[in-house]
Coordinates of C-alpha atoms and ligand atoms in Angstrom, one line a residue:
Chain A
M1 CA -5.6 -13.1 23.9
A2 CA -3.4 -16.0 22.9
G3 CA -1.0 -16.9 26.2
N4 CA 2.5 -16.5 26.2
R5 CA 4.1 -19.1 29.2
Q6 CA 7.1 -18.6 28.2
A7 CA 7.7 -14.9 27.5
L8 CA 10.6 -15.7 24.8
T9 CA 10.6 -14.1 21.2
A10 CA 11.3 -16.1 18.4
M11 CA 15.2 -15.0 18.2
Q12 CA 15.7 -15.9 21.8
A13 CA 14.5 -19.2 21.1
G14 CA 15.9 -19.9 18.4
L15 CA 13.6 -19.4 15.4
A16 CA 11.8 -17.2 12.6
S17 CA 8.5 -15.7 11.2
C18 CA 9.5 -16.3 7.6
H19 CA 9.7 -12.3 7.0
V20 CA 7.2 -12.9 3.3
C21 CA 5.2 -15.8 4.2
G22 CA 5.0 -15.7 8.1
K23 CA 5.8 -19.3 8.8
L24 CA 7.5 -19.7 12.2
Q25 CA 10.7 -21.9 11.9
S26 CA 14.0 -22.7 13.3
C27 CA 16.6 -20.6 12.2
K28 CA 20.3 -21.7 10.9
A29 CA 22.7 -19.8 9.0
D30 CA 21.8 -19.4 5.2
H31 CA 18.7 -21.1 5.6
H32 CA 15.8 -20.6 3.1
C33 CA 11.7 -20.3 4.4
V34 CA 10.4 -24.2 4.2
R35 CA 7.3 -23.0 2.7
C36 CA 7.6 -20.4 0.3
G37 CA 11.5 -20.3 -0.1
S38 CA 12.6 -17.3 1.0
R39 CA 15.9 -16.6 2.2
L40 CA 15.2 -16.4 6.1
Y41 CA 16.3 -14.1 8.0
Q42 CA 15.5 -12.8 12.1
R43 CA 15.6 -9.6 11.4
K44 CA 14.9 -7.5 8.3
P45 CA 19.1 -6.9 7.0
F46 CA 20.3 -3.7 7.4
S47 CA 17.0 -2.4 8.3
V48 CA 18.3 0.6 10.1
Q49 CA 20.9 1.7 7.1
R50 CA 18.0 1.5 4.5
S51 CA 15.8 3.1 6.4
W52 CA 17.7 5.8 6.7
A53 CA 19.6 5.9 3.4
F54 CA 16.1 5.8 1.6
L55 CA 14.3 8.7 4.4
I56 CA 17.3 11.1 3.8
T57 CA 16.4 10.5 -0.2
A58 CA 13.2 11.0 0.4
L59 CA 14.2 14.3 2.7
I60 CA 16.3 15.9 0.0
L61 CA 13.6 14.9 -2.4
Y62 CA 11.0 16.7 -0.3
V63 CA 12.2 20.4 -1.3
P64 CA 11.8 20.3 -5.0
A65 CA 8.3 18.6 -4.6
N66 CA 7.7 21.7 -2.4
L67 CA 9.6 24.8 -3.7
Y68 CA 8.9 24.1 -8.0
P69 CA 5.5 24.4 -9.4
I70 CA 3.4 20.6 -9.2
M71 CA 0.7 22.0 -12.5
N72 CA 1.5 25.1 -15.0
T73 CA -1.6 25.5 -15.9
T74 CA -2.3 27.9 -19.7
S75 CA -5.6 28.9 -20.0
L76 CA -7.2 31.2 -22.7
G77 CA -3.5 32.1 -23.3
V78 CA -2.6 33.0 -19.3
K79 CA 0.0 30.8 -18.1
D80 CA -0.3 29.7 -14.7
E81 CA 2.1 27.5 -12.1
K82 CA 0.7 26.1 -9.0
T83 CA 3.3 24.4 -6.0
I84 CA 1.7 22.2 -3.8
I85 CA 1.0 25.1 -1.4
G86 CA -0.2 27.3 -4.0
G87 CA -2.9 25.2 -4.9
V88 CA -4.2 24.8 -1.3
I89 CA -4.3 28.4 -0.6
L90 CA -5.9 28.3 -3.9
L91 CA -8.7 25.5 -3.7
W92 CA -9.6 27.7 0.1
S93 CA -9.7 30.7 -1.6
M94 CA -12.1 29.5 -3.8
K95 CA -14.0 28.1 -1.1
S96 CA -13.4 24.4 -1.9
Y97 CA -12.2 23.8 2.4
P98 CA -12.6 19.6 2.3
V99 CA -10.7 19.1 -1.2
A100 CA -8.0 22.1 0.5
V101 CA -7.7 19.8 3.7
I102 CA -7.6 16.6 2.3
I103 CA -4.3 18.0 -0.3
F104 CA -2.5 20.2 2.8
T105 CA -3.3 16.7 4.6
A106 CA -1.7 14.2 2.5
S107 CA 0.8 16.3 0.2
I108 CA 2.1 18.3 3.4
V109 CA 1.3 16.5 7.4
I110 CA 1.0 13.6 5.8
P111 CA 5.5 13.3 4.9
L112 CA 6.1 15.4 7.7
L113 CA 4.4 12.9 10.2
K114 CA 6.5 10.4 8.1
F115 CA 10.0 12.2 8.2
L116 CA 9.4 13.1 12.0
V117 CA 8.5 9.3 13.3
I118 CA 10.3 7.0 11.4
S119 CA 13.4 9.5 12.0
L120 CA 12.5 9.0 15.9
L121 CA 12.1 5.7 15.6
L122 CA 15.3 5.4 14.7
F123 CA 17.0 7.2 16.9
S124 CA 15.8 5.0 19.9
I125 CA 16.9 2.0 18.4
W126 CA 20.4 3.4 17.9
K127 CA 20.2 5.0 21.9
G128 CA 19.3 1.2 22.8
H129 CA 16.6 2.7 25.8
S130 CA 13.5 2.9 24.7
G131 CA 10.2 4.7 26.2
K132 CA 6.8 3.5 25.7
L133 CA 7.3 0.6 23.2
N134 CA 4.0 0.4 23.0
Q135 CA 2.8 3.8 21.5
Q136 CA 5.9 3.2 18.9
T137 CA 4.7 0.1 17.2
R138 CA 1.2 1.8 17.0
L139 CA 2.5 4.9 15.8
F140 CA 4.7 2.7 12.8
R141 CA 1.4 1.5 11.9
I142 CA -0.5 4.0 11.6
I143 CA 2.5 6.0 9.5
E144 CA 2.8 3.0 7.4
Y145 CA -1.0 2.4 6.4
I146 CA -2.0 6.4 6.5
G147 CA 2.3 6.7 4.1
P148 CA 0.8 5.5 0.4
W149 CA -1.6 8.4 0.8
S150 CA 0.4 10.9 -0.6
M151 CA -0.3 10.3 -3.9
I152 CA -3.6 11.4 -4.6
D153 CA -2.2 14.7 -5.6
V154 CA 0.0 12.9 -8.4
F155 CA -2.9 10.9 -9.0
V156 CA -4.8 14.5 -9.5
V157 CA -2.0 16.3 -11.6
I158 CA -2.2 13.0 -14.1
L159 CA -5.4 12.7 -14.8
L160 CA -5.9 16.9 -14.8
V161 CA -3.2 16.8 -17.3
A162 CA -4.9 13.7 -19.4
L163 CA -8.0 14.8 -19.0
I164 CA -8.0 18.5 -19.9
Q165 CA -5.9 18.1 -22.7
F166 CA -9.2 16.8 -24.2
G167 CA -11.4 19.1 -22.7
G168 CA -10.0 22.1 -25.4
I169 CA -10.9 24.9 -22.2
A170 CA -6.9 24.9 -21.2
T171 CA -3.6 22.8 -21.1
V172 CA -2.7 21.5 -17.8
L173 CA 1.3 20.2 -18.3
P174 CA 2.8 18.7 -15.2
G175 CA 5.3 20.6 -13.1
S176 CA 9.2 20.0 -12.4
A177 CA 7.7 18.8 -8.5
A178 CA 5.4 16.4 -9.6
M179 CA 7.9 13.5 -10.0
A180 CA 10.0 14.6 -7.3
F181 CA 6.7 14.3 -5.0
A182 CA 6.3 10.6 -6.4
G183 CA 9.7 9.9 -6.0
M184 CA 9.5 11.4 -2.4
V185 CA 6.1 9.3 -1.9
I186 CA 7.9 6.3 -3.0
T187 CA 10.7 6.5 -0.7
T188 CA 9.2 7.2 2.0
M189 CA 7.3 3.5 1.7
L190 CA 9.8 2.1 1.2
S191 CA 11.8 3.1 4.0
A192 CA 9.1 2.1 6.1
I193 CA 9.0 -1.6 4.4
S194 CA 12.8 -1.4 5.4
F195 CA 11.7 -0.6 9.2
D196 CA 11.5 -3.2 11.2
T197 CA 9.2 -2.4 14.4
R198 CA 11.2 -5.7 16.3
L199 CA 14.4 -3.7 16.6
L200 CA 12.5 -1.1 19.3
W201 CA 12.1 -4.2 21.3
D202 CA 14.9 -5.8 21.3
S203 CA 16.5 -4.2 23.7
E204 CA 13.9 -5.0 26.3
Chain B
M1 CA 19.4 -23.8 20.4
E2 CA 18.2 -27.0 22.3
L3 CA 15.3 -25.0 23.7
V4 CA 14.2 -25.6 20.1
Q5 CA 13.3 -29.2 20.7
H6 CA 11.0 -28.9 23.1
L7 CA 8.4 -26.6 21.9
P8 CA 5.9 -27.1 19.7
I9 CA 6.8 -25.1 17.1
D10 CA 3.3 -26.0 15.2
N11 CA 1.5 -24.7 17.7
L12 CA 3.3 -21.5 18.5
V13 CA 3.3 -18.3 16.8
A14 CA 5.7 -15.3 16.9
C15 CA 4.1 -11.5 17.0
H16 CA 5.3 -9.9 13.4
S17 CA 5.7 -6.5 15.5
C18 CA 7.7 -7.7 18.4
D19 CA 8.9 -11.0 18.0
L20 CA 7.3 -12.3 21.2
L21 CA 6.1 -16.0 20.5
H22 CA 2.3 -17.0 21.6
E23 CA 0.5 -20.6 22.7
K24 CA -2.3 -20.5 19.5
T25 CA -5.7 -20.5 21.1
A26 CA -8.6 -21.5 19.4
L27 CA -10.5 -18.6 18.1
G28 CA -14.3 -18.7 17.5
K29 CA -16.1 -17.1 13.8
G30 CA -14.6 -13.3 13.4
E31 CA -12.2 -13.1 16.5
K32 CA -8.8 -12.1 16.8
A33 CA -5.3 -12.9 18.6
W34 CA -3.9 -9.3 19.9
C35 CA 0.0 -9.9 21.3
S36 CA 0.1 -9.7 24.6
R37 CA 3.2 -7.3 25.0
C38 CA 2.7 -4.8 22.0
G39 CA -1.0 -5.2 20.9
S40 CA -0.5 -6.0 17.4
L41 CA -3.1 -8.3 15.8
L42 CA -1.4 -11.9 15.7
Y43 CA -3.3 -13.9 14.4
R44 CA -7.2 -13.9 13.0
T45 CA -9.6 -16.8 12.6
N46 CA -10.6 -19.2 8.9
N47 CA -12.8 -16.6 7.0
N48 CA -13.4 -19.9 3.6
A49 CA -12.9 -17.0 1.7
I50 CA -11.3 -18.5 -1.3
E51 CA -14.7 -19.5 -3.5
I52 CA -16.6 -16.1 -2.3
S53 CA -13.4 -14.3 -3.1
L54 CA -12.7 -15.7 -6.5
A55 CA -16.1 -14.7 -7.3
L56 CA -15.3 -11.6 -6.5
T57 CA -12.4 -11.5 -8.3
I58 CA -13.7 -12.8 -11.9
A59 CA -15.9 -9.8 -10.8
S60 CA -13.5 -7.5 -10.5
L61 CA -11.9 -8.3 -13.8
L62 CA -15.2 -6.8 -15.8
L63 CA -15.6 -4.2 -13.8
F64 CA -11.6 -3.1 -14.5
L65 CA -12.6 -3.6 -17.9
F66 CA -15.8 -1.4 -17.6
A67 CA -13.9 1.1 -15.9
Q68 CA -11.8 1.4 -18.2
L69 CA -13.5 1.3 -22.1
L70 CA -16.7 2.5 -20.5
P71 CA -17.4 6.5 -20.7
F72 CA -15.8 7.7 -17.4
L73 CA -17.2 11.3 -16.9
S74 CA -18.0 13.9 -19.6
I75 CA -17.4 18.0 -19.5
D76 CA -19.3 20.7 -20.8
V77 CA -18.0 24.2 -21.1
D78 CA -20.4 26.8 -23.3
G79 CA -21.9 23.6 -24.5
N80 CA -18.7 21.8 -25.8
K81 CA -18.7 18.2 -24.6
T82 CA -16.4 16.1 -24.2
T83 CA -16.9 12.7 -23.4
I84 CA -13.5 11.1 -21.4
Y85 CA -12.6 7.8 -20.5
L86 CA -10.0 6.1 -17.8
I87 CA -8.1 4.2 -21.1
S88 CA -7.1 7.6 -22.7
T89 CA -5.4 9.4 -19.4
I90 CA -2.5 6.4 -20.9
D91 CA -2.7 7.6 -24.3
T92 CA -3.0 11.4 -23.5
L93 CA 0.3 10.8 -20.6
S94 CA 2.6 8.9 -23.1
Q95 CA 2.0 12.0 -26.1
L96 CA 3.9 14.2 -22.8
D97 CA 7.2 14.9 -23.0
N98 CA 7.4 13.5 -19.3
V99 CA 8.3 10.1 -19.5
L100 CA 8.3 9.2 -16.0
L101 CA 5.2 10.6 -15.5
G102 CA 3.9 8.4 -18.1
I103 CA 5.5 5.3 -17.0
A104 CA 4.0 6.2 -13.2
G105 CA 0.7 6.8 -14.4
A106 CA 0.3 3.3 -16.5
L107 CA 2.0 1.4 -13.7
F108 CA -0.3 2.9 -11.1
L109 CA -3.6 3.0 -12.8
V110 CA -3.3 0.4 -15.2
I111 CA -0.2 -2.6 -14.9
I112 CA -0.2 -2.9 -11.3
P113 CA -4.0 -3.2 -10.2
L114 CA -4.8 -5.6 -13.4
G115 CA -1.8 -7.4 -12.5
V116 CA -2.7 -7.9 -9.1
L117 CA -6.5 -9.1 -10.2
L118 CA -5.0 -11.5 -12.7
L119 CA -2.2 -13.2 -10.4
D120 CA -5.2 -13.5 -7.7
L121 CA -7.6 -15.3 -10.5
L122 CA -5.0 -17.9 -11.2
L123 CA -4.0 -18.4 -7.9
L124 CA -7.7 -18.8 -6.5
S125 CA -9.0 -20.7 -9.7
S126 CA -6.2 -23.4 -8.6
L127 CA -6.4 -23.4 -5.4
Y128 CA -10.5 -23.7 -5.9
S129 CA -9.9 -26.2 -8.5
N130 CA -6.7 -27.7 -7.2
K131 CA -5.1 -29.1 -10.2
R132 CA -1.9 -29.9 -9.1
P133 CA 0.2 -28.2 -12.3
L134 CA -1.8 -25.1 -11.0
T135 CA -0.4 -25.3 -7.3
L136 CA 3.3 -26.1 -8.5
F137 CA 2.9 -22.2 -9.2
A138 CA 0.7 -21.3 -6.4
R139 CA 3.3 -20.7 -4.0
Q140 CA 5.6 -18.1 -6.9
L141 CA 1.7 -16.8 -7.9
L142 CA 1.0 -15.6 -3.4
L143 CA 5.1 -14.1 -3.4
L144 CA 4.6 -12.2 -6.0
I145 CA 1.1 -10.4 -5.1
G146 CA 2.2 -10.0 -1.8
R147 CA 5.5 -8.0 -3.8
L148 CA 3.4 -6.2 -5.9
A149 CA 0.4 -5.3 -2.8
P150 CA 1.8 -2.3 -1.1
W151 CA 1.6 -0.5 -4.3
N152 CA -1.5 -1.6 -5.1
M153 CA -3.7 1.9 -4.5
L154 CA -6.5 1.5 -6.0
E155 CA -8.5 3.3 -3.3
I156 CA -6.3 6.7 -3.1
F157 CA -7.1 6.8 -6.4
L158 CA -10.4 7.2 -6.2
L159 CA -10.3 9.7 -3.7
G160 CA -7.8 11.7 -6.3
V161 CA -10.8 11.5 -8.8
L162 CA -13.1 12.8 -6.8
V163 CA -10.9 15.5 -5.8
T164 CA -10.3 15.9 -9.3
I165 CA -14.3 16.3 -10.0
V166 CA -14.5 18.7 -7.3
K167 CA -11.4 20.8 -8.8
L168 CA -12.9 20.5 -13.0
A169 CA -16.9 20.8 -11.3
S170 CA -15.4 24.8 -10.8
I171 CA -14.6 25.3 -14.7
A172 CA -17.2 23.0 -15.7
E173 CA -20.5 20.8 -15.6
I174 CA -19.0 17.4 -14.7
A175 CA -21.5 14.2 -15.7
L176 CA -20.9 10.9 -14.0
H177 CA -21.4 8.0 -16.4
Q178 CA -21.1 4.1 -16.2
G179 CA -17.4 3.7 -16.2
F180 CA -17.1 6.0 -12.9
W181 CA -19.4 3.5 -11.2
A182 CA -17.6 0.7 -12.2
F183 CA -14.7 1.9 -10.6
V184 CA -16.6 2.9 -7.6
A185 CA -17.9 -0.6 -7.4
L186 CA -13.9 -2.6 -8.3
V187 CA -12.6 -0.1 -5.0
M188 CA -15.0 -1.6 -3.0
I189 CA -14.7 -4.8 -3.6
N190 CA -11.2 -5.0 -3.9
L191 CA -11.7 -3.4 -0.1
F192 CA -13.8 -6.2 1.1
V193 CA -11.8 -8.9 -0.7
S194 CA -8.4 -7.2 1.4
T195 CA -10.2 -7.7 4.6
T196 CA -11.7 -11.0 4.3
L197 CA -9.1 -12.6 2.6
E198 CA -5.9 -13.1 4.5
P199 CA -2.3 -14.5 3.0
E200 CA -2.2 -17.0 5.8
E201 CA -5.5 -18.9 4.9
L202 CA -3.6 -19.1 1.3
W203 CA -0.6 -20.6 2.4
Q204 CA -2.2 -23.1 4.5
A205 CA -4.6 -24.4 1.2
I206 CA -1.2 -24.2 -0.8
D207 CA 0.2 -26.4 2.4
K208 CA -2.1 -28.6 1.8
H209 CA -1.5 -30.0 -1.2
Ligands
ZN1 ZN1 8.3 -17.9 4.0
ZN2 ZN1 3.8 -8.2 20.0

């Protein structure tokens, strides 16, 4: 454990650690980092607004991503369209339990968790009085880490589309939900990248 | 602002999660320092990992080529055998009407992972060989690598490959080939390098020049 005899934040001391390279330095207006040359900010600029904007975009994309088919299969002349949840149900009925659980978690649970946690934290910053900041910070780090894993289903679609053209068993085409879903994952990641956990602690 | 003059900035570190200042203390091998207020990781010991990371990056580039160019897997439906190469996925996707999905596939499967590996190779070899003209670009290289890092999803793609194999196995016989195993090795090495080599160590190496 490193000592903190001052119990002072970098901002209170007139310092800033560069948001790109982490170098701690004194912060004046319109300053650039002495180490990497990036613009120096004590907090990510427009963090709350950008985080909300990306999150709301993601939430809008979440609707078509789940309503429209993610994959269109033609097998021996029989057409079949599957939504994400339809695919999960099919896998479950075929007794592929581990894969069904992986897809359900990555495609349905993780995005919902991200929406919930990021919007709760943004409300917490807005209201100024914040509960257990330790837990909120840890929750955000977990969400930030598991977020990109939602891409699994997009990769599966890309692979199946590419592979089954050659396979000659059937043809698989990406459904309209595939791009909406990929866009949803990317915008939630951008929302997390824009979020600044230090804003939670500033009210303390 | 008067406070700033009295603080030994070089001996301080600010928590990235809550901004609290801490005095740096010397760490033993493999030790980590944690924030006293929010519990986030402050910094770790320097692993002196530049040399080993350079060797592993060269190995990763070879494995990446093997994974793309060697047979990846083959599908057998009633005696009709088709062998599949990873690189051909991009070709198929580009022939589809869905341009955006083709671009997404090319970006996440080839361009970003290969780009990061090549940038790593340039940066690490310039820091290792200590040549002046190369180290001039090192800052720009490291900035670019940091920008791309969140979008490098090789290990997630590997899980996608495994799910795809399980799905296909229900309709056809699947055999895995050298390309697949090269890809698994690539992901393992990638995970090892990303947990061993700290960006801070690279910044400090650049600062020395
Ligand atoms: Zn910097
Ligand atoms: Zn902290």
